[in-house]
Tab-separated table of N, CA, C and O in Angstrom:
chain	number	residue	atom	x	y	z
A	190	UNK	N	83.432	18.632	103.405
A	190	UNK	CA	83.539	18.545	104.826
A	190	UNK	C	82.785	19.689	105.475
A	190	UNK	O	83.360	20.547	106.094
A	191	UNK	N	81.523	19.636	105.379
A	191	UNK	CA	80.729	20.731	105.891
A	191	UNK	C	80.556	20.653	107.398
A	191	UNK	O	80.522	21.661	108.083
A	192	UNK	N	80.445	19.475	107.982
A	192	UNK	CA	80.182	19.325	109.403
A	192	UNK	C	81.391	19.521	110.275
A	192	UNK	O	81.269	19.787	111.457
A	193	UNK	N	82.570	19.414	109.726
A	193	UNK	CA	83.788	19.504	110.531
A	193	UNK	C	84.569	20.739	110.106
A	193	UNK	O	85.132	20.786	109.036
A	194	UNK	N	84.592	21.729	110.973
A	194	UNK	CA	85.422	22.894	110.709
A	194	UNK	C	86.313	23.102	111.910
A	194	UNK	O	85.896	22.937	113.048
A	195	UNK	N	87.550	23.450	111.664
A	195	UNK	CA	88.502	23.626	112.759
A	195	UNK	C	88.921	25.078	112.870
A	195	UNK	O	90.047	25.377	113.199
A	196	UNK	N	88.006	25.965	112.606
A	196	UNK	CA	88.313	27.385	112.682
A	196	UNK	C	88.309	27.862	114.120
A	196	UNK	O	87.901	27.158	115.030
A	197	UNK	N	88.744	29.090	114.338
A	197	UNK	CA	88.831	29.609	115.695
A	197	UNK	C	87.467	29.847	116.332
A	197	UNK	O	87.357	29.883	117.543
A	198	UNK	N	86.403	29.934	115.573
A	198	UNK	CA	85.105	30.231	116.144
A	198	UNK	C	84.284	29.005	116.497
A	198	UNK	O	83.181	29.124	116.998
A	199	UNK	N	84.775	27.794	116.257
A	199	UNK	CA	83.949	26.604	116.509
A	199	UNK	C	83.975	26.139	117.970
A	199	UNK	O	83.186	25.308	118.365
A	200	UNK	N	84.867	26.643	118.801
A	200	UNK	CA	84.893	26.292	120.218
A	200	UNK	C	85.565	24.969	120.520
A	200	UNK	O	85.560	24.519	121.644
A	201	UNK	N	86.121	24.295	119.543
A	201	UNK	CA	86.721	22.998	119.772
A	201	UNK	C	88.056	23.129	120.487
A	201	UNK	O	88.336	22.410	121.431
A	202	UNK	N	88.891	24.037	120.089
A	202	UNK	CA	90.183	24.228	120.720
A	202	UNK	C	91.157	23.119	120.355
A	202	UNK	O	90.845	22.195	119.609
A	203	UNK	N	92.346	23.220	120.917
A	203	UNK	CA	93.358	22.210	120.650
A	203	UNK	C	93.167	21.026	121.573
A	203	UNK	O	92.380	21.063	122.518
A	204	UNK	N	93.902	19.980	121.314
A	204	UNK	CA	93.786	18.786	122.151
A	204	UNK	C	94.266	19.071	123.579
A	204	UNK	O	93.733	18.512	124.535
A	205	UNK	N	95.248	19.944	123.741
A	205	UNK	CA	95.729	20.297	125.074
A	205	UNK	C	94.644	21.027	125.852
A	205	UNK	O	94.447	20.787	127.050
A	206	UNK	N	93.915	21.912	125.182
A	206	UNK	CA	92.826	22.630	125.838
A	206	UNK	C	91.703	21.666	126.220
A	206	UNK	O	91.096	21.787	127.281
A	207	UNK	N	91.434	20.716	125.357
A	207	UNK	CA	90.409	19.711	125.644
A	207	UNK	C	90.796	18.885	126.863
A	207	UNK	O	89.969	18.615	127.740
A	208	UNK	N	92.064	18.480	126.918
A	208	UNK	CA	92.541	17.696	128.058
A	208	UNK	C	92.478	18.515	129.348
A	208	UNK	O	92.111	17.987	130.407
A	209	UNK	N	92.823	19.803	129.257
A	209	UNK	CA	92.778	20.663	130.431
A	209	UNK	C	91.336	20.814	130.923
A	209	UNK	O	91.069	20.725	132.126
A	210	UNK	N	90.405	21.015	130.004
A	210	UNK	CA	88.997	21.132	130.370
A	210	UNK	C	88.485	19.836	130.990
A	210	UNK	O	87.786	19.848	132.006
A	211	UNK	N	88.852	18.711	130.401
A	211	UNK	CA	88.450	17.409	130.931
A	211	UNK	C	89.011	17.198	132.332
A	211	UNK	O	88.314	16.732	133.236
A	212	UNK	N	90.261	17.572	132.529
A	212	UNK	CA	90.899	17.426	133.840
A	212	UNK	C	90.201	18.294	134.881
A	212	UNK	O	89.976	17.862	136.007
A	213	UNK	N	89.852	19.506	134.517
A	213	UNK	CA	89.147	20.397	135.448
A	213	UNK	C	87.777	19.834	135.807
A	213	UNK	O	87.358	19.886	136.969
A	214	UNK	N	87.082	19.272	134.837
A	214	UNK	CA	85.777	18.668	135.102
A	214	UNK	C	85.910	17.471	136.038
A	214	UNK	O	85.093	17.278	136.941
A	215	UNK	N	86.944	16.677	135.833
A	215	UNK	CA	87.166	15.526	136.701
A	215	UNK	C	87.483	15.966	138.132
A	215	UNK	O	87.001	15.366	139.095
A	216	UNK	N	88.291	17.038	138.269
A	216	UNK	CA	88.613	17.533	139.607
A	216	UNK	C	87.368	18.055	140.313
A	216	UNK	O	87.187	17.822	141.511
A	217	UNK	N	86.505	18.753	139.609
A	217	UNK	CA	85.266	19.238	140.207
A	217	UNK	C	84.388	18.076	140.655
A	217	UNK	O	83.775	18.114	141.731
A	218	UNK	N	84.327	17.039	139.832
A	218	UNK	CA	83.537	15.862	140.184
A	218	UNK	C	84.094	15.177	141.427
A	218	UNK	O	83.344	14.790	142.330
A	219	UNK	N	85.425	15.047	141.505
A	219	UNK	CA	86.046	14.430	142.679
A	219	UNK	C	85.797	15.265	143.928
A	219	UNK	O	85.514	14.732	145.006
A	220	UNK	N	85.915	16.597	143.801
A	220	UNK	CA	85.680	17.468	144.955
A	220	UNK	C	84.241	17.347	145.439
A	220	UNK	O	83.974	17.389	146.635
A	221	UNK	N	83.323	17.208	144.505
A	221	UNK	CA	81.917	17.099	144.869
A	221	UNK	C	81.622	15.763	145.547
A	221	UNK	O	80.848	15.693	146.498
A	222	UNK	N	82.243	14.682	145.091
A	222	UNK	CA	81.944	13.334	145.598
A	222	UNK	C	82.885	12.856	146.693
A	222	UNK	O	82.658	11.795	147.274
A	223	UNK	N	83.944	13.603	146.989
A	223	UNK	CA	84.946	13.148	147.956
A	223	UNK	C	84.374	12.890	149.347
A	223	UNK	O	84.670	11.850	149.948
A	224	UNK	N	83.547	13.778	149.916
A	224	UNK	CA	83.025	13.480	151.270
A	224	UNK	C	82.195	12.199	151.313
A	224	UNK	O	82.287	11.424	152.270
A	225	UNK	N	81.399	11.969	150.295
A	225	UNK	CA	80.579	10.756	150.267
A	225	UNK	C	81.457	9.512	150.164
A	225	UNK	O	81.225	8.509	150.832
A	226	UNK	N	82.499	9.590	149.339
A	226	UNK	CA	83.409	8.452	149.202
A	226	UNK	C	84.171	8.200	150.496
A	226	UNK	O	84.366	7.048	150.895
A	227	UNK	N	84.602	9.282	151.168
A	227	UNK	CA	85.293	9.111	152.446
A	227	UNK	C	84.384	8.441	153.468
A	227	UNK	O	84.826	7.576	154.226
A	228	UNK	N	83.122	8.857	153.506
A	228	UNK	CA	82.171	8.278	154.445
A	228	UNK	C	81.986	6.791	154.168
A	228	UNK	O	82.002	5.972	155.081
A	229	UNK	N	81.834	6.451	152.895
A	229	UNK	CA	81.677	5.031	152.543
A	229	UNK	C	82.914	4.230	152.910
A	229	UNK	O	82.817	3.121	153.432
A	230	UNK	N	84.088	4.786	152.620
A	230	UNK	CA	85.336	4.088	152.948
A	230	UNK	C	85.480	3.917	154.454
A	230	UNK	O	85.935	2.868	154.918
A	231	UNK	N	85.091	4.929	155.222
A	231	UNK	CA	85.177	4.842	156.670
A	231	UNK	C	84.239	3.760	157.198
A	231	UNK	O	84.639	2.935	158.029
A	232	UNK	N	83.018	3.741	156.698
A	232	UNK	CA	82.054	2.724	157.140
A	232	UNK	C	82.545	1.328	156.767
A	232	UNK	O	82.482	0.393	157.570
A	233	UNK	N	83.063	1.181	155.558
A	233	UNK	CA	83.579	-0.123	155.117
A	233	UNK	C	84.764	-0.557	155.977
A	233	UNK	O	84.833	-1.700	156.426
A	234	UNK	N	85.687	0.358	156.229
A	234	UNK	CA	86.852	0.039	157.052
A	234	UNK	C	86.479	-0.348	158.463
A	234	UNK	O	87.018	-1.310	159.026
A	235	UNK	N	85.546	0.415	159.053
A	235	UNK	CA	85.114	0.086	160.417
A	235	UNK	C	84.382	-1.252	160.463
A	235	UNK	O	84.542	-2.017	161.422
A	236	UNK	N	83.603	-1.541	159.433
A	236	UNK	CA	82.898	-2.827	159.387
A	236	UNK	C	83.875	-3.992	159.294
A	236	UNK	O	83.744	-4.988	160.016
A	237	UNK	N	84.845	-3.874	158.427
A	237	UNK	CA	85.849	-4.936	158.283
A	237	UNK	C	86.649	-5.072	159.580
A	237	UNK	O	86.914	-6.186	160.047
A	238	UNK	N	87.030	-3.941	160.178
A	238	UNK	CA	87.770	-3.976	161.439
A	238	UNK	C	86.973	-4.635	162.556
A	238	UNK	O	87.504	-5.428	163.326
A	239	UNK	N	85.682	-4.311	162.644
A	239	UNK	CA	84.833	-4.916	163.666
A	239	UNK	C	84.713	-6.422	163.449
A	239	UNK	O	84.740	-7.202	164.408
A	240	UNK	N	84.594	-6.831	162.202
A	240	UNK	CA	84.519	-8.262	161.904
A	240	UNK	C	85.803	-8.969	162.328
A	240	UNK	O	85.756	-10.033	162.948
A	241	UNK	N	86.946	-8.373	162.020
A	241	UNK	CA	88.237	-8.993	162.359
A	241	UNK	C	88.399	-9.080	163.874
A	241	UNK	O	88.807	-10.122	164.400
A	242	UNK	N	88.081	-8.001	164.578
A	242	UNK	CA	88.207	-8.013	166.041
A	242	UNK	C	87.251	-9.048	166.642
A	242	UNK	O	87.619	-9.787	167.562
A	243	UNK	N	86.041	-9.115	166.123
A	243	UNK	CA	85.083	-10.101	166.613
A	243	UNK	C	85.551	-11.523	166.378
A	243	UNK	O	85.440	-12.385	167.259
A	244	UNK	N	86.079	-11.784	165.193
A	244	UNK	CA	86.572	-13.130	164.873
A	244	UNK	C	87.759	-13.494	165.765
A	244	UNK	O	87.848	-14.615	166.259
A	245	UNK	N	88.665	-12.540	165.983
A	245	UNK	CA	89.825	-12.778	166.839
A	245	UNK	C	89.365	-13.075	168.265
A	245	UNK	O	89.844	-14.027	168.904
A	246	UNK	N	88.432	-12.274	168.776
A	246	UNK	CA	87.927	-12.468	170.130
A	246	UNK	C	87.245	-13.825	170.267
A	246	UNK	O	87.468	-14.546	171.241
A	247	UNK	N	86.428	-14.160	169.294
A	247	UNK	CA	85.750	-15.462	169.320
A	247	UNK	C	86.768	-16.604	169.333
A	247	UNK	O	86.622	-17.565	170.077
A	248	UNK	N	87.806	-16.487	168.518
A	248	UNK	CA	88.827	-17.534	168.449
A	248	UNK	C	89.555	-17.681	169.781
A	248	UNK	O	89.742	-18.799	170.271
A	249	UNK	N	89.948	-16.563	170.361
A	249	UNK	CA	90.656	-16.609	171.642
A	249	UNK	C	89.762	-17.218	172.721
A	249	UNK	O	90.198	-18.074	173.503
A	250	UNK	N	88.506	-16.798	172.776
A	250	UNK	CA	87.606	-17.332	173.796
A	250	UNK	C	87.325	-18.820	173.587
A	250	UNK	O	87.218	-19.567	174.554
A	251	UNK	N	87.214	-19.255	172.344
A	251	UNK	CA	86.956	-20.679	172.106
A	251	UNK	C	88.173	-21.523	172.481
A	251	UNK	O	88.020	-22.633	172.983
A	252	UNK	N	89.372	-20.999	172.258
A	252	UNK	CA	90.573	-21.734	172.660
A	252	UNK	C	90.640	-21.811	174.182
A	252	UNK	O	90.954	-22.854	174.743
A	253	UNK	N	90.315	-20.709	174.859
A	253	UNK	CA	90.288	-20.735	176.321
A	253	UNK	C	89.275	-21.754	176.813
A	253	UNK	O	89.522	-22.490	177.754
A	254	UNK	N	88.120	-21.773	176.170
A	254	UNK	CA	87.074	-22.705	176.568
A	254	UNK	C	87.537	-24.145	176.355
A	254	UNK	O	87.249	-25.012	177.165
A	255	UNK	N	88.277	-24.397	175.280
A	255	UNK	CA	88.811	-25.747	175.053
A	255	UNK	C	89.745	-26.146	176.189
A	255	UNK	O	89.714	-27.284	176.643
A	256	UNK	N	90.574	-25.215	176.611
A	256	UNK	CA	91.498	-25.522	177.704
A	256	UNK	C	90.729	-25.836	178.975
A	256	UNK	O	91.094	-26.748	179.724
A	257	UNK	N	89.680	-25.078	179.234
A	257	UNK	CA	88.870	-25.331	180.431
A	257	UNK	C	88.213	-26.697	180.328
A	257	UNK	O	88.181	-27.466	181.302
A	258	UNK	N	87.693	-27.026	179.142
A	258	UNK	CA	87.059	-28.332	178.949
A	258	UNK	C	88.094	-29.444	179.126
A	258	UNK	O	87.807	-30.474	179.728
A	259	UNK	N	89.309	-29.221	178.607
A	259	UNK	CA	90.368	-30.220	178.784
A	259	UNK	C	90.696	-30.410	180.261
A	259	UNK	O	90.904	-31.529	180.724
A	260	UNK	N	90.737	-29.305	181.022
A	260	UNK	CA	91.003	-29.413	182.451
A	260	UNK	C	89.873	-30.167	183.148
A	260	UNK	O	90.129	-30.997	184.031
A	261	UNK	N	88.627	-29.893	182.759
A	261	UNK	CA	87.500	-30.614	183.352
A	261	UNK	C	87.559	-32.094	182.996
A	261	UNK	O	87.274	-32.952	183.832
A	262	UNK	N	87.946	-32.383	181.745
A	262	UNK	CA	88.082	-33.783	181.345
A	262	UNK	C	89.170	-34.474	182.165
A	262	UNK	O	89.026	-35.629	182.557
A	263	UNK	N	90.259	-33.762	182.415
A	263	UNK	CA	91.341	-34.324	183.216
A	263	UNK	C	90.854	-34.606	184.638
A	263	UNK	O	91.144	-35.667	185.195
A	264	UNK	N	90.112	-33.675	185.213
A	264	UNK	CA	89.569	-33.889	186.552
A	264	UNK	C	88.585	-35.063	186.551
A	264	UNK	O	88.574	-35.864	187.494
A	265	UNK	N	87.800	-35.190	185.496
A	265	UNK	CA	86.848	-36.302	185.405
A	265	UNK	C	87.594	-37.626	185.333
A	265	UNK	O	87.195	-38.609	185.969
A	266	UNK	N	88.678	-37.680	184.550
A	266	UNK	CA	89.467	-38.913	184.462
A	266	UNK	C	90.045	-39.279	185.818
A	266	UNK	O	90.069	-40.458	186.203
A	267	UNK	N	90.525	-38.289	186.544
A	267	UNK	CA	91.082	-38.555	187.874
A	267	UNK	C	90.020	-39.151	188.783
A	267	UNK	O	90.267	-40.140	189.487
A	268	UNK	N	88.830	-38.578	188.735
A	268	UNK	CA	87.749	-39.091	189.586
A	268	UNK	C	87.300	-40.485	189.138
A	268	UNK	O	86.935	-41.315	189.976
A	269	UNK	N	87.353	-40.756	187.852
A	269	UNK	CA	86.980	-42.095	187.373
A	269	UNK	C	88.011	-43.110	187.843
A	269	UNK	O	87.665	-44.214	188.283
A	270	UNK	N	89.302	-42.760	187.762
A	270	UNK	CA	90.342	-43.674	188.206
A	270	UNK	C	90.264	-43.922	189.709
A	270	UNK	O	90.502	-45.032	190.180
A	271	UNK	N	89.949	-42.907	190.461
A	271	UNK	CA	89.891	-43.042	191.913
A	271	UNK	C	88.641	-43.813	192.332
A	271	UNK	O	88.621	-44.386	193.412
A	272	UNK	N	87.625	-43.729	191.514
A	272	UNK	CA	86.375	-44.408	191.868
A	272	UNK	C	85.455	-43.454	192.615
A	272	UNK	O	85.827	-42.337	192.967
A	273	UNK	N	84.264	-43.892	192.875
A	273	UNK	CA	83.306	-43.027	193.552
A	273	UNK	C	83.713	-42.803	195.000
A	273	UNK	O	84.322	-43.656	195.642
A	274	UNK	N	83.358	-41.634	195.493
A	274	UNK	CA	83.661	-41.314	196.884
A	274	UNK	C	82.525	-41.831	197.771
A	274	UNK	O	81.383	-41.452	197.618
A	275	UNK	N	82.868	-42.722	198.629
A	275	UNK	CA	81.891	-43.234	199.592
A	275	UNK	C	82.470	-43.068	200.982
A	275	UNK	O	83.636	-42.706	201.163
A	276	UNK	N	81.706	-43.344	201.957
A	276	UNK	CA	82.202	-43.176	203.336
A	276	UNK	C	83.300	-44.194	203.631
A	276	UNK	O	84.120	-43.983	204.510
A	277	UNK	N	83.326	-45.270	202.885
A	277	UNK	CA	84.333	-46.304	203.145
A	277	UNK	C	85.706	-45.925	202.589
A	277	UNK	O	86.729	-46.316	203.129
A	278	UNK	N	85.747	-45.162	201.472
A	278	UNK	CA	87.048	-44.882	200.876
A	278	UNK	C	87.440	-43.416	200.921
A	278	UNK	O	88.362	-43.012	200.241
A	279	UNK	N	86.799	-42.601	201.727
A	279	UNK	CA	87.186	-41.188	201.748
A	279	UNK	C	88.167	-40.887	202.841
A	279	UNK	O	88.546	-41.582	203.660
């Protein structure tokens, strides 16, 4: 076993030391990338929010427009039933 030595001078350390070193490296990586991730999350959240608000607004306006069209249709039916307005029947 020439390639594997577990002596104090090989720098390998115990598994707990390895885990601690790995954890510290991960924390440094997160600290370095956190602002970029926050920015991306903010942009994504605002984009989704804008889409939802736009869809809601479009839906509300289209329903209002349907009601207006229904009212116009009702007025048209009334005028059709009454017949055309001429000087004889006004």
